[in-house]
mmCIF file of N, CA, C and O in Angstrom:
data_model
loop_
_atom_site.group_PDB
_atom_site.id
_atom_site.type_symbol
_atom_site.label_atom_id
_atom_site.label_comp_id
_atom_site.label_asym_id
_atom_site.label_seq_id
_atom_site.Cartn_x
_atom_site.Cartn_y
_atom_site.Cartn_z
ATOM 1 N N UNK A 1 3.433 5.576 -3.503
ATOM 2 C CA UNK A 1 4.123 4.780 -4.515
ATOM 3 C C UNK A 1 4.218 5.531 -5.835
ATOM 4 O O UNK A 1 5.283 5.658 -6.408
ATOM 5 N N UNK A 2 3.060 6.027 -6.356
ATOM 6 C CA UNK A 2 3.129 6.679 -7.648
ATOM 7 C C UNK A 2 3.942 7.956 -7.611
ATOM 8 O O UNK A 2 4.476 8.381 -8.621
ATOM 9 N N UNK A 3 4.056 8.619 -6.438
ATOM 10 C CA UNK A 3 4.889 9.812 -6.332
ATOM 11 C C UNK A 3 6.333 9.501 -6.680
ATOM 12 O O UNK A 3 6.968 10.212 -7.446
ATOM 13 N N UNK A 4 6.871 8.414 -6.126
ATOM 14 C CA UNK A 4 8.245 8.010 -6.426
ATOM 15 C C UNK A 4 8.407 7.566 -7.863
ATOM 16 O O UNK A 4 9.392 7.887 -8.524
ATOM 17 N N UNK A 5 7.420 6.835 -8.358
ATOM 18 C CA UNK A 5 7.462 6.397 -9.755
ATOM 19 C C UNK A 5 7.393 7.609 -10.668
ATOM 20 O O UNK A 5 8.115 7.703 -11.657
ATOM 21 N N UNK A 6 6.544 8.549 -10.314
ATOM 22 C CA UNK A 6 6.407 9.774 -11.109
ATOM 23 C C UNK A 6 7.733 10.518 -11.159
ATOM 24 O O UNK A 6 8.195 10.910 -12.228
ATOM 25 N N UNK A 7 8.366 10.707 -10.009
ATOM 26 C CA UNK A 7 9.657 11.411 -9.961
ATOM 27 C C UNK A 7 10.719 10.682 -10.766
ATOM 28 O O UNK A 7 11.533 11.312 -11.444
ATOM 29 N N UNK A 8 10.724 9.369 -10.710
ATOM 30 C CA UNK A 8 11.711 8.587 -11.451
ATOM 31 C C UNK A 8 11.550 8.682 -12.956
ATOM 32 O O UNK A 8 12.505 8.501 -13.704
ATOM 33 N N UNK A 9 10.341 8.972 -13.412
ATOM 34 C CA UNK A 9 10.069 9.085 -14.845
ATOM 35 C C UNK A 9 10.073 10.526 -15.338
ATOM 36 O O UNK A 9 10.098 10.766 -16.535
ATOM 37 N N UNK A 10 10.013 11.477 -14.415
ATOM 38 C CA UNK A 10 9.976 12.900 -14.773
ATOM 39 C C UNK A 10 11.402 13.388 -15.009
ATOM 40 O O UNK A 10 12.011 14.054 -14.183
ATOM 41 N N UNK A 11 11.934 13.073 -16.162
ATOM 42 C CA UNK A 11 13.339 13.321 -16.490
ATOM 43 C C UNK A 11 13.695 14.809 -16.431
ATOM 44 O O UNK A 11 14.736 15.187 -15.911
ATOM 45 N N UNK A 12 12.825 15.662 -16.949
ATOM 46 C CA UNK A 12 13.143 17.092 -16.986
ATOM 47 C C UNK A 12 12.647 17.849 -15.752
ATOM 48 O O UNK A 12 12.763 19.064 -15.686
ATOM 49 N N UNK A 13 12.090 17.132 -14.788
ATOM 50 C CA UNK A 13 11.673 17.687 -13.487
ATOM 51 C C UNK A 13 10.698 18.850 -13.626
ATOM 52 O O UNK A 13 10.759 19.812 -12.869
ATOM 53 N N UNK A 14 9.750 18.732 -14.566
ATOM 54 C CA UNK A 14 8.739 19.780 -14.722
ATOM 55 C C UNK A 14 7.443 19.464 -13.981
ATOM 56 O O UNK A 14 6.479 20.217 -14.051
ATOM 57 N N UNK A 15 7.420 18.338 -13.274
ATOM 58 C CA UNK A 15 6.229 17.956 -12.518
ATOM 59 C C UNK A 15 5.266 17.082 -13.294
ATOM 60 O O UNK A 15 4.221 16.692 -12.776
ATOM 61 N N UNK A 16 5.607 16.743 -14.535
ATOM 62 C CA UNK A 16 4.753 15.923 -15.385
ATOM 63 C C UNK A 16 5.607 14.892 -16.112
ATOM 64 O O UNK A 16 6.788 15.113 -16.344
ATOM 65 N N UNK A 17 4.976 13.779 -16.491
ATOM 66 C CA UNK A 17 5.675 12.732 -17.230
ATOM 67 C C UNK A 17 5.076 12.647 -18.621
ATOM 68 O O UNK A 17 3.874 12.421 -18.779
ATOM 69 N N UNK A 18 5.910 12.848 -19.632
ATOM 70 C CA UNK A 18 5.467 12.681 -21.013
ATOM 71 C C UNK A 18 5.610 11.203 -21.389
ATOM 72 O O UNK A 18 6.300 10.428 -20.717
ATOM 73 N N UNK A 19 4.971 10.829 -22.490
ATOM 74 C CA UNK A 19 5.100 9.458 -22.983
ATOM 75 C C UNK A 19 6.561 9.134 -23.292
ATOM 76 O O UNK A 19 7.066 8.071 -22.950
ATOM 77 N N UNK A 20 7.261 10.068 -23.922
ATOM 78 C CA UNK A 20 8.664 9.819 -24.263
ATOM 79 C C UNK A 20 9.514 9.630 -23.013
ATOM 80 O O UNK A 20 10.397 8.770 -22.980
ATOM 81 N N UNK A 21 9.256 10.420 -21.973
ATOM 82 C CA UNK A 21 9.999 10.245 -20.721
ATOM 83 C C UNK A 21 9.723 8.873 -20.130
ATOM 84 O O UNK A 21 10.651 8.176 -19.689
ATOM 85 N N UNK A 22 8.453 8.474 -20.125
ATOM 86 C CA UNK A 22 8.102 7.174 -19.559
ATOM 87 C C UNK A 22 8.790 6.043 -20.311
ATOM 88 O O UNK A 22 9.394 5.158 -19.713
ATOM 89 N N UNK A 23 8.699 6.064 -21.627
ATOM 90 C CA UNK A 23 9.289 4.983 -22.421
ATOM 91 C C UNK A 23 10.803 4.946 -22.246
ATOM 92 O O UNK A 23 11.391 3.881 -22.082
ATOM 93 N N UNK A 24 11.434 6.117 -22.270
ATOM 94 C CA UNK A 24 12.891 6.168 -22.139
ATOM 95 C C UNK A 24 13.358 5.614 -20.800
ATOM 96 O O UNK A 24 14.346 4.881 -20.733
ATOM 97 N N UNK A 25 12.651 5.945 -19.711
ATOM 98 C CA UNK A 25 13.080 5.490 -18.388
ATOM 99 C C UNK A 25 12.652 4.065 -18.088
ATOM 100 O O UNK A 25 13.259 3.401 -17.260
ATOM 101 N N UNK A 26 11.637 3.580 -18.777
ATOM 102 C CA UNK A 26 11.131 2.233 -18.513
ATOM 103 C C UNK A 26 11.725 1.192 -19.455
ATOM 104 O O UNK A 26 12.112 0.112 -19.026
ATOM 105 N N UNK A 27 11.803 1.519 -20.731
ATOM 106 C CA UNK A 27 12.236 0.553 -21.737
ATOM 107 C C UNK A 27 13.577 0.890 -22.383
ATOM 108 O O UNK A 27 14.182 0.047 -23.015
ATOM 109 N N UNK A 28 14.001 2.128 -22.302
ATOM 110 C CA UNK A 28 15.260 2.546 -22.908
ATOM 111 C C UNK A 28 15.033 3.444 -24.109
ATOM 112 O O UNK A 28 13.968 3.458 -24.716
ATOM 113 N N UNK A 29 16.052 4.201 -24.452
ATOM 114 C CA UNK A 29 15.935 5.195 -25.513
ATOM 115 C C UNK A 29 15.606 4.608 -26.872
ATOM 116 O O UNK A 29 15.015 5.272 -27.716
ATOM 117 N N UNK A 30 15.980 3.387 -27.136
ATOM 118 C CA UNK A 30 15.717 2.772 -28.431
ATOM 119 C C UNK A 30 14.245 2.600 -28.735
ATOM 120 O O UNK A 30 13.867 2.373 -29.879
ATOM 121 N N UNK A 31 13.390 2.726 -27.727
ATOM 122 C CA UNK A 31 11.959 2.526 -27.918
ATOM 123 C C UNK A 31 11.192 3.843 -28.014
ATOM 124 O O UNK A 31 9.999 3.844 -28.272
ATOM 125 N N UNK A 32 11.850 4.963 -27.794
ATOM 126 C CA UNK A 32 11.164 6.244 -27.649
ATOM 127 C C UNK A 32 10.326 6.622 -28.861
ATOM 128 O O UNK A 32 9.199 7.063 -28.736
ATOM 129 N N UNK A 33 10.832 6.480 -30.048
ATOM 130 C CA UNK A 33 10.112 6.913 -31.242
ATOM 131 C C UNK A 33 9.327 5.790 -31.903
ATOM 132 O O UNK A 33 8.985 5.884 -33.080
ATOM 133 N N UNK A 34 9.032 4.737 -31.142
ATOM 134 C CA UNK A 34 8.258 3.607 -31.644
ATOM 135 C C UNK A 34 8.859 3.028 -32.923
ATOM 136 O O UNK A 34 8.154 2.578 -33.814
ATOM 137 N N UNK A 35 10.162 3.045 -33.007
ATOM 138 C CA UNK A 35 10.851 2.503 -34.170
ATOM 139 C C UNK A 35 11.450 1.130 -33.875
ATOM 140 O O UNK A 35 12.248 0.630 -34.652
ATOM 141 N N UNK A 36 11.077 0.555 -32.759
ATOM 142 C CA UNK A 36 11.635 -0.733 -32.389
ATOM 143 C C UNK A 36 11.179 -1.792 -33.383
ATOM 144 O O UNK A 36 9.999 -1.955 -33.635
ATOM 145 N N UNK A 37 12.110 -2.458 -33.970
ATOM 146 C CA UNK A 37 11.812 -3.516 -34.930
ATOM 147 C C UNK A 37 11.572 -4.824 -34.176
ATOM 148 O O UNK A 37 11.836 -4.932 -32.996
ATOM 149 N N UNK A 38 11.065 -5.783 -34.884
ATOM 150 C CA UNK A 38 10.849 -7.093 -34.286
ATOM 151 C C UNK A 38 12.161 -7.602 -33.703
ATOM 152 O O UNK A 38 13.225 -7.413 -34.306
ATOM 153 N N UNK A 39 12.096 -8.229 -32.539
ATOM 154 C CA UNK A 39 13.329 -8.703 -31.907
ATOM 155 C C UNK A 39 13.950 -9.868 -32.670
ATOM 156 O O UNK A 39 13.274 -10.571 -33.411
ATOM 157 N N UNK A 40 15.237 -10.019 -32.468
ATOM 158 C CA UNK A 40 15.929 -11.168 -33.041
ATOM 159 C C UNK A 40 15.460 -12.423 -32.321
ATOM 160 O O UNK A 40 14.968 -12.365 -31.197
ATOM 161 N N UNK A 41 15.641 -13.534 -32.945
ATOM 162 C CA UNK A 41 15.221 -14.800 -32.363
ATOM 163 C C UNK A 41 15.801 -14.963 -30.966
ATOM 164 O O UNK A 41 16.997 -14.768 -30.760
ATOM 165 N N UNK A 42 14.947 -15.265 -30.014
ATOM 166 C CA UNK A 42 15.386 -15.467 -28.639
ATOM 167 C C UNK A 42 15.323 -14.225 -27.773
ATOM 168 O O UNK A 42 15.359 -14.313 -26.556
ATOM 169 N N UNK A 43 15.223 -13.040 -28.380
ATOM 170 C CA UNK A 43 15.116 -11.807 -27.611
ATOM 171 C C UNK A 43 13.659 -11.578 -27.213
ATOM 172 O O UNK A 43 12.739 -11.958 -27.928
ATOM 173 N N UNK A 44 13.465 -10.898 -26.082
ATOM 174 C CA UNK A 44 12.113 -10.604 -25.616
ATOM 175 C C UNK A 44 11.499 -9.502 -26.474
ATOM 176 O O UNK A 44 12.155 -8.528 -26.818
ATOM 177 N N UNK A 45 10.239 -9.650 -26.804
ATOM 178 C CA UNK A 45 9.522 -8.671 -27.623
ATOM 179 C C UNK A 45 8.737 -7.735 -26.705
ATOM 180 O O UNK A 45 7.747 -8.133 -26.102
ATOM 181 N N UNK A 46 9.202 -6.502 -26.598
ATOM 182 C CA UNK A 46 8.576 -5.518 -25.717
ATOM 183 C C UNK A 46 7.400 -4.793 -26.364
ATOM 184 O O UNK A 46 6.706 -4.029 -25.717
ATOM 185 N N UNK A 47 7.161 -5.000 -27.642
ATOM 186 C CA UNK A 47 6.160 -4.210 -28.348
ATOM 187 C C UNK A 47 4.762 -4.341 -27.758
ATOM 188 O O UNK A 47 4.040 -3.356 -27.649
ATOM 189 N N UNK A 48 4.353 -5.533 -27.355
ATOM 190 C CA UNK A 48 3.025 -5.711 -26.761
ATOM 191 C C UNK A 48 2.927 -4.983 -25.420
ATOM 192 O O UNK A 48 1.924 -4.338 -25.126
ATOM 193 N N UNK A 49 3.984 -5.057 -24.616
ATOM 194 C CA UNK A 49 3.988 -4.345 -23.333
ATOM 195 C C UNK A 49 3.925 -2.835 -23.536
ATOM 196 O O UNK A 49 3.205 -2.121 -22.825
ATOM 197 N N UNK A 50 4.657 -2.340 -24.523
ATOM 198 C CA UNK A 50 4.659 -0.908 -24.799
ATOM 199 C C UNK A 50 3.280 -0.461 -25.275
ATOM 200 O O UNK A 50 2.786 0.589 -24.857
ATOM 201 N N UNK A 51 2.634 -1.247 -26.105
ATOM 202 C CA UNK A 51 1.292 -0.903 -26.571
ATOM 203 C C UNK A 51 0.312 -0.868 -25.397
ATOM 204 O O UNK A 51 -0.516 0.044 -25.296
ATOM 205 N N UNK A 52 0.403 -1.833 -24.515
ATOM 206 C CA UNK A 52 -0.457 -1.828 -23.320
ATOM 207 C C UNK A 52 -0.207 -0.579 -22.477
ATOM 208 O O UNK A 52 -1.142 0.065 -22.020
ATOM 209 N N UNK A 53 1.057 -0.267 -22.273
ATOM 210 C CA UNK A 53 1.387 0.926 -21.488
ATOM 211 C C UNK A 53 0.896 2.194 -22.169
ATOM 212 O O UNK A 53 0.420 3.120 -21.516
ATOM 213 N N UNK A 54 0.992 2.241 -23.489
ATOM 214 C CA UNK A 54 0.518 3.416 -24.212
ATOM 215 C C UNK A 54 -0.984 3.596 -24.023
ATOM 216 O O UNK A 54 -1.469 4.702 -23.765
ATOM 217 N N UNK A 55 -1.734 2.511 -24.136
ATOM 218 C CA UNK A 55 -3.183 2.587 -23.925
ATOM 219 C C UNK A 55 -3.511 3.045 -22.511
ATOM 220 O O UNK A 55 -4.426 3.844 -22.301
ATOM 221 N N UNK A 56 -2.753 2.545 -21.530
ATOM 222 C CA UNK A 56 -2.965 2.995 -20.146
ATOM 223 C C UNK A 56 -2.596 4.457 -19.985
ATOM 224 O O UNK A 56 -3.285 5.205 -19.292
ATOM 225 N N UNK A 57 -1.510 4.879 -20.614
ATOM 226 C CA UNK A 57 -1.053 6.265 -20.526
ATOM 227 C C UNK A 57 -2.134 7.208 -21.055
ATOM 228 O O UNK A 57 -2.496 8.191 -20.409
ATOM 229 N N UNK A 58 -2.663 6.905 -22.236
ATOM 230 C CA UNK A 58 -3.688 7.750 -22.854
ATOM 231 C C UNK A 58 -4.946 7.786 -21.983
ATOM 232 O O UNK A 58 -5.547 8.850 -21.783
ATOM 233 N N UNK A 59 -5.343 6.658 -21.443
ATOM 234 C CA UNK A 59 -6.540 6.618 -20.596
ATOM 235 C C UNK A 59 -6.325 7.321 -19.263
ATOM 236 O O UNK A 59 -7.231 7.974 -18.747
ATOM 237 N N UNK A 60 -5.136 7.182 -18.703
ATOM 238 C CA UNK A 60 -4.842 7.819 -17.412
ATOM 239 C C UNK A 60 -4.728 9.334 -17.533
ATOM 240 O O UNK A 60 -4.956 10.061 -16.563
ATOM 241 N N UNK A 61 -4.403 9.815 -18.717
ATOM 242 C CA UNK A 61 -4.255 11.249 -18.972
ATOM 243 C C UNK A 61 -5.641 11.892 -19.025
ATOM 244 O O UNK A 61 -6.168 12.196 -20.086
ATOM 245 N N UNK A 62 -6.226 12.116 -17.862
ATOM 246 C CA UNK A 62 -7.622 12.552 -17.744
ATOM 247 C C UNK A 62 -7.895 13.881 -18.441
ATOM 248 O O UNK A 62 -8.970 14.085 -18.990
ATOM 249 N N UNK A 63 -6.945 14.798 -18.436
ATOM 250 C CA UNK A 63 -7.179 16.101 -19.055
ATOM 251 C C UNK A 63 -6.716 16.159 -20.516
ATOM 252 O O UNK A 63 -6.868 17.190 -21.172
ATOM 253 N N UNK A 64 -6.134 15.076 -21.020
ATOM 254 C CA UNK A 64 -5.768 14.993 -22.423
ATOM 255 C C UNK A 64 -4.617 15.886 -22.863
ATOM 256 O O UNK A 64 -4.458 16.157 -24.049
ATOM 257 N N UNK A 65 -3.762 16.295 -21.906
ATOM 258 C CA UNK A 65 -2.652 17.187 -22.270
ATOM 259 C C UNK A 65 -1.387 16.443 -22.694
ATOM 260 O O UNK A 65 -0.372 17.043 -22.973
ATOM 261 N N UNK A 66 -1.445 15.111 -22.742
ATOM 262 C CA UNK A 66 -0.345 14.234 -23.146
ATOM 263 C C UNK A 66 0.796 14.182 -22.134
ATOM 264 O O UNK A 66 1.921 13.827 -22.476
ATOM 265 N N UNK A 67 0.486 14.544 -20.891
ATOM 266 C CA UNK A 67 1.425 14.445 -19.777
ATOM 267 C C UNK A 67 0.676 13.864 -18.591
ATOM 268 O O UNK A 67 -0.517 14.114 -18.429
ATOM 269 N N UNK A 68 1.378 13.098 -17.740
ATOM 270 C CA UNK A 68 0.760 12.578 -16.532
ATOM 271 C C UNK A 68 1.227 13.366 -15.322
ATOM 272 O O UNK A 68 2.431 13.516 -15.094
ATOM 273 N N UNK A 69 0.266 13.855 -14.549
ATOM 274 C CA UNK A 69 0.552 14.479 -13.260
ATOM 275 C C UNK A 69 0.726 13.358 -12.237
ATOM 276 O O UNK A 69 0.534 12.172 -12.550
ATOM 277 N N UNK A 70 1.041 13.708 -11.019
ATOM 278 C CA UNK A 70 1.170 12.690 -9.966
ATOM 279 C C UNK A 70 -0.146 11.938 -9.811
ATOM 280 O O UNK A 70 -0.158 10.704 -9.695
ATOM 281 N N UNK A 71 -1.263 12.657 -9.821
ATOM 282 C CA UNK A 71 -2.571 12.017 -9.671
ATOM 283 C C UNK A 71 -2.869 11.089 -10.850
ATOM 284 O O UNK A 71 -3.370 9.982 -10.675
ATOM 285 N N UNK A 72 -2.574 11.552 -12.052
ATOM 286 C CA UNK A 72 -2.811 10.725 -13.238
ATOM 287 C C UNK A 72 -1.892 9.512 -13.253
ATOM 288 O O UNK A 72 -2.273 8.445 -13.749
ATOM 289 N N UNK A 73 -0.709 9.632 -12.704
ATOM 290 C CA UNK A 73 0.199 8.490 -12.616
ATOM 291 C C UNK A 73 -0.421 7.404 -11.751
ATOM 292 O O UNK A 73 -0.232 6.212 -12.009
ATOM 293 N N UNK A 74 -1.193 7.809 -10.752
ATOM 294 C CA UNK A 74 -1.909 6.833 -9.930
ATOM 295 C C UNK A 74 -2.852 5.991 -10.768
ATOM 296 O O UNK A 74 -2.944 4.771 -10.595
ATOM 297 N N UNK A 75 -3.577 6.627 -11.689
ATOM 298 C CA UNK A 75 -4.485 5.899 -12.578
ATOM 299 C C UNK A 75 -3.714 5.009 -13.547
ATOM 300 O O UNK A 75 -4.194 3.950 -13.944
ATOM 301 N N UNK A 76 -2.522 5.428 -13.921
ATOM 302 C CA UNK A 76 -1.682 4.628 -14.817
ATOM 303 C C UNK A 76 -1.186 3.368 -14.102
ATOM 304 O O UNK A 76 -1.249 2.269 -14.646
ATOM 305 N N UNK A 77 -0.709 3.552 -12.881
ATOM 306 C CA UNK A 77 -0.129 2.433 -12.133
ATOM 307 C C UNK A 77 -1.205 1.477 -11.607
ATOM 308 O O UNK A 77 -1.017 0.264 -11.611
ATOM 309 N N UNK A 78 -2.332 2.030 -11.179
ATOM 310 C CA UNK A 78 -3.427 1.224 -10.613
ATOM 311 C C UNK A 78 -4.732 1.537 -11.327
ATOM 312 O O UNK A 78 -5.644 2.134 -10.746
ATOM 313 N N UNK A 79 -4.856 1.148 -12.593
ATOM 314 C CA UNK A 79 -6.055 1.505 -13.352
ATOM 315 C C UNK A 79 -7.347 0.950 -12.752
ATOM 316 O O UNK A 79 -8.405 1.534 -12.936
ATOM 317 N N UNK A 80 -7.249 -0.134 -12.012
ATOM 318 C CA UNK A 80 -8.436 -0.741 -11.413
ATOM 319 C C UNK A 80 -9.063 0.137 -10.328
ATOM 320 O O UNK A 80 -10.221 -0.037 -9.972
ATOM 321 N N UNK A 81 -8.326 1.111 -9.826
ATOM 322 C CA UNK A 81 -8.813 1.953 -8.736
ATOM 323 C C UNK A 81 -9.454 3.261 -9.206
ATOM 324 O O UNK A 81 -9.925 4.044 -8.392
ATOM 325 N N UNK A 82 -9.495 3.494 -10.511
ATOM 326 C CA UNK A 82 -10.014 4.748 -11.034
ATOM 327 C C UNK A 82 -11.097 4.460 -12.072
ATOM 328 O O UNK A 82 -10.926 3.608 -12.951
ATOM 329 N N UNK A 83 -12.188 5.199 -11.966
ATOM 330 C CA UNK A 83 -13.330 4.966 -12.853
ATOM 331 C C UNK A 83 -12.956 5.061 -14.331
ATOM 332 O O UNK A 83 -13.358 4.211 -15.138
ATOM 333 N N UNK A 84 -12.162 6.067 -14.702
ATOM 334 C CA UNK A 84 -11.873 6.290 -16.123
ATOM 335 C C UNK A 84 -10.832 5.341 -16.706
ATOM 336 O O UNK A 84 -10.603 5.350 -17.916
ATOM 337 N N UNK A 85 -10.201 4.516 -15.873
ATOM 338 C CA UNK A 85 -9.221 3.549 -16.381
ATOM 339 C C UNK A 85 -9.550 2.108 -16.010
ATOM 340 O O UNK A 85 -8.850 1.190 -16.440
ATOM 341 N N UNK A 86 -10.606 1.919 -15.256
ATOM 342 C CA UNK A 86 -10.962 0.573 -14.781
ATOM 343 C C UNK A 86 -11.146 -0.405 -15.933
ATOM 344 O O UNK A 86 -10.770 -1.581 -15.840
ATOM 345 N N UNK A 87 -11.716 0.050 -17.047
ATOM 346 C CA UNK A 87 -11.943 -0.840 -18.191
ATOM 347 C C UNK A 87 -10.638 -1.462 -18.704
ATOM 348 O O UNK A 87 -10.623 -2.594 -19.164
ATOM 349 N N UNK A 88 -9.523 -0.718 -18.589
ATOM 350 C CA UNK A 88 -8.236 -1.265 -19.043
ATOM 351 C C UNK A 88 -7.789 -2.428 -18.177
ATOM 352 O O UNK A 88 -7.254 -3.418 -18.698
ATOM 353 N N UNK A 89 -7.986 -2.317 -16.883
ATOM 354 C CA UNK A 89 -7.605 -3.404 -15.986
ATOM 355 C C UNK A 89 -8.393 -4.667 -16.331
ATOM 356 O O UNK A 89 -7.840 -5.777 -16.361
ATOM 357 N N UNK A 90 -9.665 -4.490 -16.631
ATOM 358 C CA UNK A 90 -10.517 -5.631 -16.992
ATOM 359 C C UNK A 90 -10.069 -6.216 -18.331
ATOM 360 O O UNK A 90 -9.903 -7.438 -18.463
ATOM 361 N N UNK A 91 -9.856 -5.354 -19.328
ATOM 362 C CA UNK A 91 -9.429 -5.834 -20.654
ATOM 363 C C UNK A 91 -8.086 -6.553 -20.592
ATOM 364 O O UNK A 91 -7.905 -7.596 -21.229
ATOM 365 N N UNK A 92 -7.141 -6.005 -19.816
ATOM 366 C CA UNK A 92 -5.832 -6.655 -19.697
ATOM 367 C C UNK A 92 -5.947 -8.001 -19.006
ATOM 368 O O UNK A 92 -5.304 -8.972 -19.416
ATOM 369 N N UNK A 93 -6.758 -8.071 -17.972
ATOM 370 C CA UNK A 93 -6.948 -9.345 -17.262
ATOM 371 C C UNK A 93 -7.567 -10.383 -18.182
ATOM 372 O O UNK A 93 -7.137 -11.546 -18.202
ATOM 373 N N UNK A 94 -8.561 -9.975 -18.936
ATOM 374 C CA UNK A 94 -9.207 -10.915 -19.855
ATOM 375 C C UNK A 94 -8.217 -11.373 -20.935
ATOM 376 O O UNK A 94 -8.179 -12.553 -21.279
ATOM 377 N N UNK A 95 -7.427 -10.462 -21.468
ATOM 378 C CA UNK A 95 -6.437 -10.828 -22.490
ATOM 379 C C UNK A 95 -5.402 -11.797 -21.917
ATOM 380 O O UNK A 95 -4.982 -12.734 -22.599
ATOM 381 N N UNK A 96 -5.000 -11.569 -20.672
ATOM 382 C CA UNK A 96 -4.026 -12.463 -20.041
ATOM 383 C C UNK A 96 -4.596 -13.862 -19.828
ATOM 384 O O UNK A 96 -3.875 -14.853 -19.910
ATOM 385 N N UNK A 97 -5.900 -13.940 -19.577
ATOM 386 C CA UNK A 97 -6.540 -15.237 -19.342
ATOM 387 C C UNK A 97 -6.867 -15.967 -20.640
ATOM 388 O O UNK A 97 -7.076 -17.177 -20.634
ATOM 389 N N UNK A 98 -6.925 -15.267 -21.746
ATOM 390 C CA UNK A 98 -7.249 -15.829 -23.045
ATOM 391 C C UNK A 98 -5.998 -16.466 -23.639
ATOM 392 O O UNK A 98 -5.326 -15.908 -24.498
ATOM 393 N N UNK A 99 -5.708 -17.661 -23.195
ATOM 394 C CA UNK A 99 -4.449 -18.319 -23.568
ATOM 395 C C UNK A 99 -4.341 -18.627 -25.062
ATOM 396 O O UNK A 99 -3.252 -18.567 -25.629
ATOM 397 N N UNK A 100 -5.438 -18.928 -25.716
ATOM 398 C CA UNK A 100 -5.363 -19.242 -27.148
ATOM 399 C C UNK A 100 -5.650 -18.041 -28.028
ATOM 400 O O UNK A 100 -5.724 -18.156 -29.250
ATOM 401 N N UNK A 101 -5.832 -16.877 -27.418
ATOM 402 C CA UNK A 101 -5.999 -15.593 -28.115
ATOM 403 C C UNK A 101 -7.151 -15.600 -29.113
ATOM 404 O O UNK A 101 -7.098 -14.984 -30.159
ATOM 405 N N UNK A 102 -8.280 -16.275 -28.728
ATOM 406 C CA UNK A 102 -9.436 -16.300 -29.610
ATOM 407 C C UNK A 102 -10.479 -15.242 -29.215
ATOM 408 O O UNK A 102 -11.535 -15.157 -29.841
ATOM 409 N N UNK A 103 -10.201 -14.474 -28.191
ATOM 410 C CA UNK A 103 -11.123 -13.423 -27.770
ATOM 411 C C UNK A 103 -12.284 -13.908 -26.944
ATOM 412 O O UNK A 103 -13.195 -13.157 -26.625
ATOM 413 N N UNK A 104 -12.269 -15.172 -26.572
ATOM 414 C CA UNK A 104 -13.381 -15.754 -25.800
ATOM 415 C C UNK A 104 -12.898 -16.204 -24.448
ATOM 416 O O UNK A 104 -11.802 -16.599 -24.244
#
């Protein structure tokens, strides 16, 4: 699965996915430089999703080179299956369950 996802996000076909490539292929070019303004009334706000993805991207990037290899993409897509990203899966699940956003 992550091999296909990796290829779909690897725009320049160098074997790695940069954050800009991921954002451009997932959310669109308007989000690449994190200049997305608050959405107009009624529009979906992608900023929280992008922040979550950014945190996963940084954690999945095990060697810290700011690119995801095929193996690192696995940790990005399934953080619960990798020791160095498991905490993100737990934090995201807890945040999703915290309906009143009080942190409890």
